[in-house]
Coordinates of N, CA and C in Angstrom, one line a residue:
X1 N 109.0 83.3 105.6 CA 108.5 83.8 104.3 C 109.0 85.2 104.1
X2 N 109.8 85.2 103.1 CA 109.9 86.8 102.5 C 108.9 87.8 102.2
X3 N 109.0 88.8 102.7 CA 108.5 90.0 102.9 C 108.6 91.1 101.2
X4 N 108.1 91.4 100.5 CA 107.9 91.5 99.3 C 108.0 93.4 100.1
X5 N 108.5 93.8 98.5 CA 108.9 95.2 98.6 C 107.7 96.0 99.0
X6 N 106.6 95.7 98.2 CA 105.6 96.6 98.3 C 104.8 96.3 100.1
X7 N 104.6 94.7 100.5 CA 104.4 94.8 101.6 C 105.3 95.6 103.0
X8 N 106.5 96.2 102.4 CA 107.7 96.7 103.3 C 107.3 98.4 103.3
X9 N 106.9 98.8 102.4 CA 106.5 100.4 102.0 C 105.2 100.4 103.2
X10 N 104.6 99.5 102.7 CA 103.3 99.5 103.6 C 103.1 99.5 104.8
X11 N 104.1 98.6 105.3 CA 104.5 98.7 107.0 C 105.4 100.4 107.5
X12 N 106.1 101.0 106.6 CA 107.0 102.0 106.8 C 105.8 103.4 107.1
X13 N 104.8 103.2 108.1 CA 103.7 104.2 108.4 C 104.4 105.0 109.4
X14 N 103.6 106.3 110.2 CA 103.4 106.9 110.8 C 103.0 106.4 112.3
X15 N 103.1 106.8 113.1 CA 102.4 106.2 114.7 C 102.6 107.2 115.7
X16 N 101.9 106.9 117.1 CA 101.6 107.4 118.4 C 102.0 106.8 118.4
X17 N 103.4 107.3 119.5 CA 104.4 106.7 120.3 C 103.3 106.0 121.5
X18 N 103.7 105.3 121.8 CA 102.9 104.6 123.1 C 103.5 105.1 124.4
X19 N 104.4 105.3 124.6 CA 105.0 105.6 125.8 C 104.9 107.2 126.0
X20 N 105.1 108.5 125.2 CA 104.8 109.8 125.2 C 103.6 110.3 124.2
X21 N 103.2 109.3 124.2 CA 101.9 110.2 122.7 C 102.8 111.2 121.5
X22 N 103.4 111.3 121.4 CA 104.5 112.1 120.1 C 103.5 111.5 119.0
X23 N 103.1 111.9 118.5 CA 103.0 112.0 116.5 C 104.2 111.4 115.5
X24 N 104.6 110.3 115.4 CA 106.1 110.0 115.0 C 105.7 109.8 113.5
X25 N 106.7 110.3 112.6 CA 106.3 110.4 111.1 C 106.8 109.2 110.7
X26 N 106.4 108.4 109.6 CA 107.2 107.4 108.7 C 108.2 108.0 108.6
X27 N 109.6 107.3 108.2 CA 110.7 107.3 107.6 C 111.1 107.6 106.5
X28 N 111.8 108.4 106.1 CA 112.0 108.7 104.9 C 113.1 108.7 104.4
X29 N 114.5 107.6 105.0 CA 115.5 107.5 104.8 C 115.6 106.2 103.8
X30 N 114.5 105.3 103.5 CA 114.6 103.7 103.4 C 114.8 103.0 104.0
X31 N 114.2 103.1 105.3 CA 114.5 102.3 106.8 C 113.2 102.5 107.2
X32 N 113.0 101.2 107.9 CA 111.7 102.0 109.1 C 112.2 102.2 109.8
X33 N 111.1 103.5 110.5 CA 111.3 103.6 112.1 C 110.6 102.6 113.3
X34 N 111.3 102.1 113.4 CA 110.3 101.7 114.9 C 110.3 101.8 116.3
X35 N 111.0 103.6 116.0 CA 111.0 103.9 118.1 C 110.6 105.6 117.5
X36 N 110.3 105.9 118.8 CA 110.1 107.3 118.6 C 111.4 108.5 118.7
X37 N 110.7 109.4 118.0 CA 112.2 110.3 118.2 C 112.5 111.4 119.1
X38 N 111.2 111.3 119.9 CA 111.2 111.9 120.9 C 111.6 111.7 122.5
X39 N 111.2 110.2 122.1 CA 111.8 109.8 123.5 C 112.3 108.5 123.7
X40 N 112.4 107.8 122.3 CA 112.9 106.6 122.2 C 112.6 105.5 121.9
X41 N 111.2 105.4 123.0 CA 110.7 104.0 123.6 C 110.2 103.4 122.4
X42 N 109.8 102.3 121.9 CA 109.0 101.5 120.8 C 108.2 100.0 121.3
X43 N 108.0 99.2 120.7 CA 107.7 98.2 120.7 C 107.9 97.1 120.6
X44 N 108.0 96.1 120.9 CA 108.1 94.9 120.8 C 107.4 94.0 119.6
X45 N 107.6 94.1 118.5 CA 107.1 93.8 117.6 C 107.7 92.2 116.2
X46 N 108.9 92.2 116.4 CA 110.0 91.8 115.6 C 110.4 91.2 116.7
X47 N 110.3 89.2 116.5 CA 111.5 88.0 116.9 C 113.0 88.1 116.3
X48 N 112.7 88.6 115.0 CA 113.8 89.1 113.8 C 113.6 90.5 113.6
X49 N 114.9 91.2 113.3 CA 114.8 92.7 112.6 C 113.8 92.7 111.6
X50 N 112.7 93.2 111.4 CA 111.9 93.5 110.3 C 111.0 93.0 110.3
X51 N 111.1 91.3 110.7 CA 109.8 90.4 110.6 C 108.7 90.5 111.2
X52 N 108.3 91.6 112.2 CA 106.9 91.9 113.0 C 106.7 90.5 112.9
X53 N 106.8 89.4 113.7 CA 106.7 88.4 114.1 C 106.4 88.5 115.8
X54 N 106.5 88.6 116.4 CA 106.5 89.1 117.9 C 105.4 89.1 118.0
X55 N 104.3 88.1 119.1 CA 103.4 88.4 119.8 C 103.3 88.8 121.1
X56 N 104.6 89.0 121.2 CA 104.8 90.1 122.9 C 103.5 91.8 122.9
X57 N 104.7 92.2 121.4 CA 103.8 93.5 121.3 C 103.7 94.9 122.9
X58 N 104.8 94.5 123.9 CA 105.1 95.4 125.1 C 105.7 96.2 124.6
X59 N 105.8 97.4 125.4 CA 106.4 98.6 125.1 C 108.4 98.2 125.2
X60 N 109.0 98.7 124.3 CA 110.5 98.6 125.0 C 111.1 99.5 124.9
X61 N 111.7 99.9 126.5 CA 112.5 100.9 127.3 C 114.2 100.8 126.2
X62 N 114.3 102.3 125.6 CA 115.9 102.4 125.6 C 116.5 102.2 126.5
X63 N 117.6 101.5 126.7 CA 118.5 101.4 127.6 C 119.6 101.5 127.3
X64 N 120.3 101.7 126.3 CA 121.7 102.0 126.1 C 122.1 102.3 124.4
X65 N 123.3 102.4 123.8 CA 123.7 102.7 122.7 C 124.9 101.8 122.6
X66 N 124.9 100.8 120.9 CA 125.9 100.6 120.5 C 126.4 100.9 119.1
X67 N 127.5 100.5 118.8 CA 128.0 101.2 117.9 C 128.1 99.9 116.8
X68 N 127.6 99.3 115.6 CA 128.0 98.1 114.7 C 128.4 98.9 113.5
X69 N 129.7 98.2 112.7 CA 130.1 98.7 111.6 C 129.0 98.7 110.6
X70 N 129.0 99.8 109.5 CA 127.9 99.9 108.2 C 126.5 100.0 109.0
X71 N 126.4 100.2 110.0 CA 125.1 100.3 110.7 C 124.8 102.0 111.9
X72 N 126.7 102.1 112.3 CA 126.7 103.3 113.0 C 125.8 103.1 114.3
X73 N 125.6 104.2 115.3 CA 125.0 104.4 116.7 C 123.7 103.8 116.2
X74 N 123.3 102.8 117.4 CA 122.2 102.1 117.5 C 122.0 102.1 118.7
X75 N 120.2 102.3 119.2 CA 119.6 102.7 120.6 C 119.2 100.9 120.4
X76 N 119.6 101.0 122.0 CA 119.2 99.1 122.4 C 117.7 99.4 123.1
X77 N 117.4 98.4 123.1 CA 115.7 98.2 123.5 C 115.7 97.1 124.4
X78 N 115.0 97.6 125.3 CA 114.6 96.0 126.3 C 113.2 96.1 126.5
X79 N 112.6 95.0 126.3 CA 111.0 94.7 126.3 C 110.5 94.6 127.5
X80 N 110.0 95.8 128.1 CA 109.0 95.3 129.7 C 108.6 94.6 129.8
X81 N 108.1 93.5 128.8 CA 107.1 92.3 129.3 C 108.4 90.8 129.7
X82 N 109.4 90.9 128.4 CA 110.0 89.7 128.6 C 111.4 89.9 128.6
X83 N 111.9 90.8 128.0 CA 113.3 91.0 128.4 C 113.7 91.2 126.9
X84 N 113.4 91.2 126.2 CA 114.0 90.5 124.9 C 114.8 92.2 124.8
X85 N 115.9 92.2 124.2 CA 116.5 93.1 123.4 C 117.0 93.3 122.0
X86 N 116.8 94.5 121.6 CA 117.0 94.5 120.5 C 117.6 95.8 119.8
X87 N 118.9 95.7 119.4 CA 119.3 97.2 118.8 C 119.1 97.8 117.5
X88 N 118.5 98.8 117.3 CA 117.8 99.6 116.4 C 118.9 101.0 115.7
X89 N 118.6 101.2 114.2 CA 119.6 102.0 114.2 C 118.4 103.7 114.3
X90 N 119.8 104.1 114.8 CA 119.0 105.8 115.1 C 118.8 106.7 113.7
X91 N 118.0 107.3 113.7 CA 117.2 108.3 112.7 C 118.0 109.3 113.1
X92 N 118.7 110.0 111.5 CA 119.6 111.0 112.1 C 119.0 112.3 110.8
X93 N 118.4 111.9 109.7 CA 118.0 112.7 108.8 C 116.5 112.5 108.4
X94 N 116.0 113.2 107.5 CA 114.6 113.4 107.4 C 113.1 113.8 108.0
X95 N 112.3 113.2 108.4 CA 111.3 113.7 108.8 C 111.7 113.3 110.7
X96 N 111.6 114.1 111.7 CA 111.8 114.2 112.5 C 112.9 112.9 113.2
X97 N 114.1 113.4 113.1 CA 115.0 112.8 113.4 C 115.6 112.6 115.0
X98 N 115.8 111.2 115.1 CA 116.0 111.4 116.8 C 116.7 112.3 117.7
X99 N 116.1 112.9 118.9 CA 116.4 113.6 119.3 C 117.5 113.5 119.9
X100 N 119.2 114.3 119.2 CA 120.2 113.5 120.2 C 120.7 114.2 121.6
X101 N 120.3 115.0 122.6 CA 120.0 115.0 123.6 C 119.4 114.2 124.4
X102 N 118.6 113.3 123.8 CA 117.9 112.1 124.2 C 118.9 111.0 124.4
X103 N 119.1 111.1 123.1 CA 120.5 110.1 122.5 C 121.8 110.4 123.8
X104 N 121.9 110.9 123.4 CA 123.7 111.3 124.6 C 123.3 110.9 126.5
X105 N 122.0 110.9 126.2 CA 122.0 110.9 127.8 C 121.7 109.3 128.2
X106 N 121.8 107.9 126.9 CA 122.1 106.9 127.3 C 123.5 106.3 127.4
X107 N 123.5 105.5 127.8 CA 125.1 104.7 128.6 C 125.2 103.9 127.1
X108 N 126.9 103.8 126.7 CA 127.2 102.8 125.7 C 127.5 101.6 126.7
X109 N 126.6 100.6 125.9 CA 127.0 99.1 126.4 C 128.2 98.6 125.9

């Protein structure tokens, strides 16, 4: 089922990082966020990009960076509970953007 604009604003919130407690702001690029910018880690949330479909819901460990065209440096995620991965694009402008010190110190896959 498609995901309607206004239910998409609605999901684009604010959260505690689960892995460092960080304060992480909504996005304010027209993207969600869904990792922290402080230390990376996120959730397991999405079977598909966007669909919060996922009843894993584990924490997922950054593990590396890749690069896709029209999409630019993306932090990869692996799911503690099941493995699942998933590459995410990085927050480079607006309300607390990822930290690239953080960023530089993963391996390109």
């Amino acid at each position: 089922m498609a995901r309607t604009a206004r239910s998409r604003r609605a999901e684009n919130t604010g959260f505690v990082c689960v892995h460092c407690a960080a304060a992480v702001p909504a996005n304010t690029d027209g993207h969600y966020r869904n990792h922290c910018p402080v230390c990376l880690w996120s959730l397991h949330v999405d079977d598909l990009p966007g669909d919060r479909a996922s009843e894993c819901r584990a924490p997922m460990q950054p593990v590396g960076l890749v690069e896709k065209s029209g999409k630019g440096w993306q932090v990869v995620h692996r799911c503690t509970a099941c493995g699942h991965r998933q590459p995410n694009r990085l927050v480079r402008e607006g309300d607390g953007p990822d930290d690239l010190d953080v960023v530089l110190r993963l391996p390109w896959l």
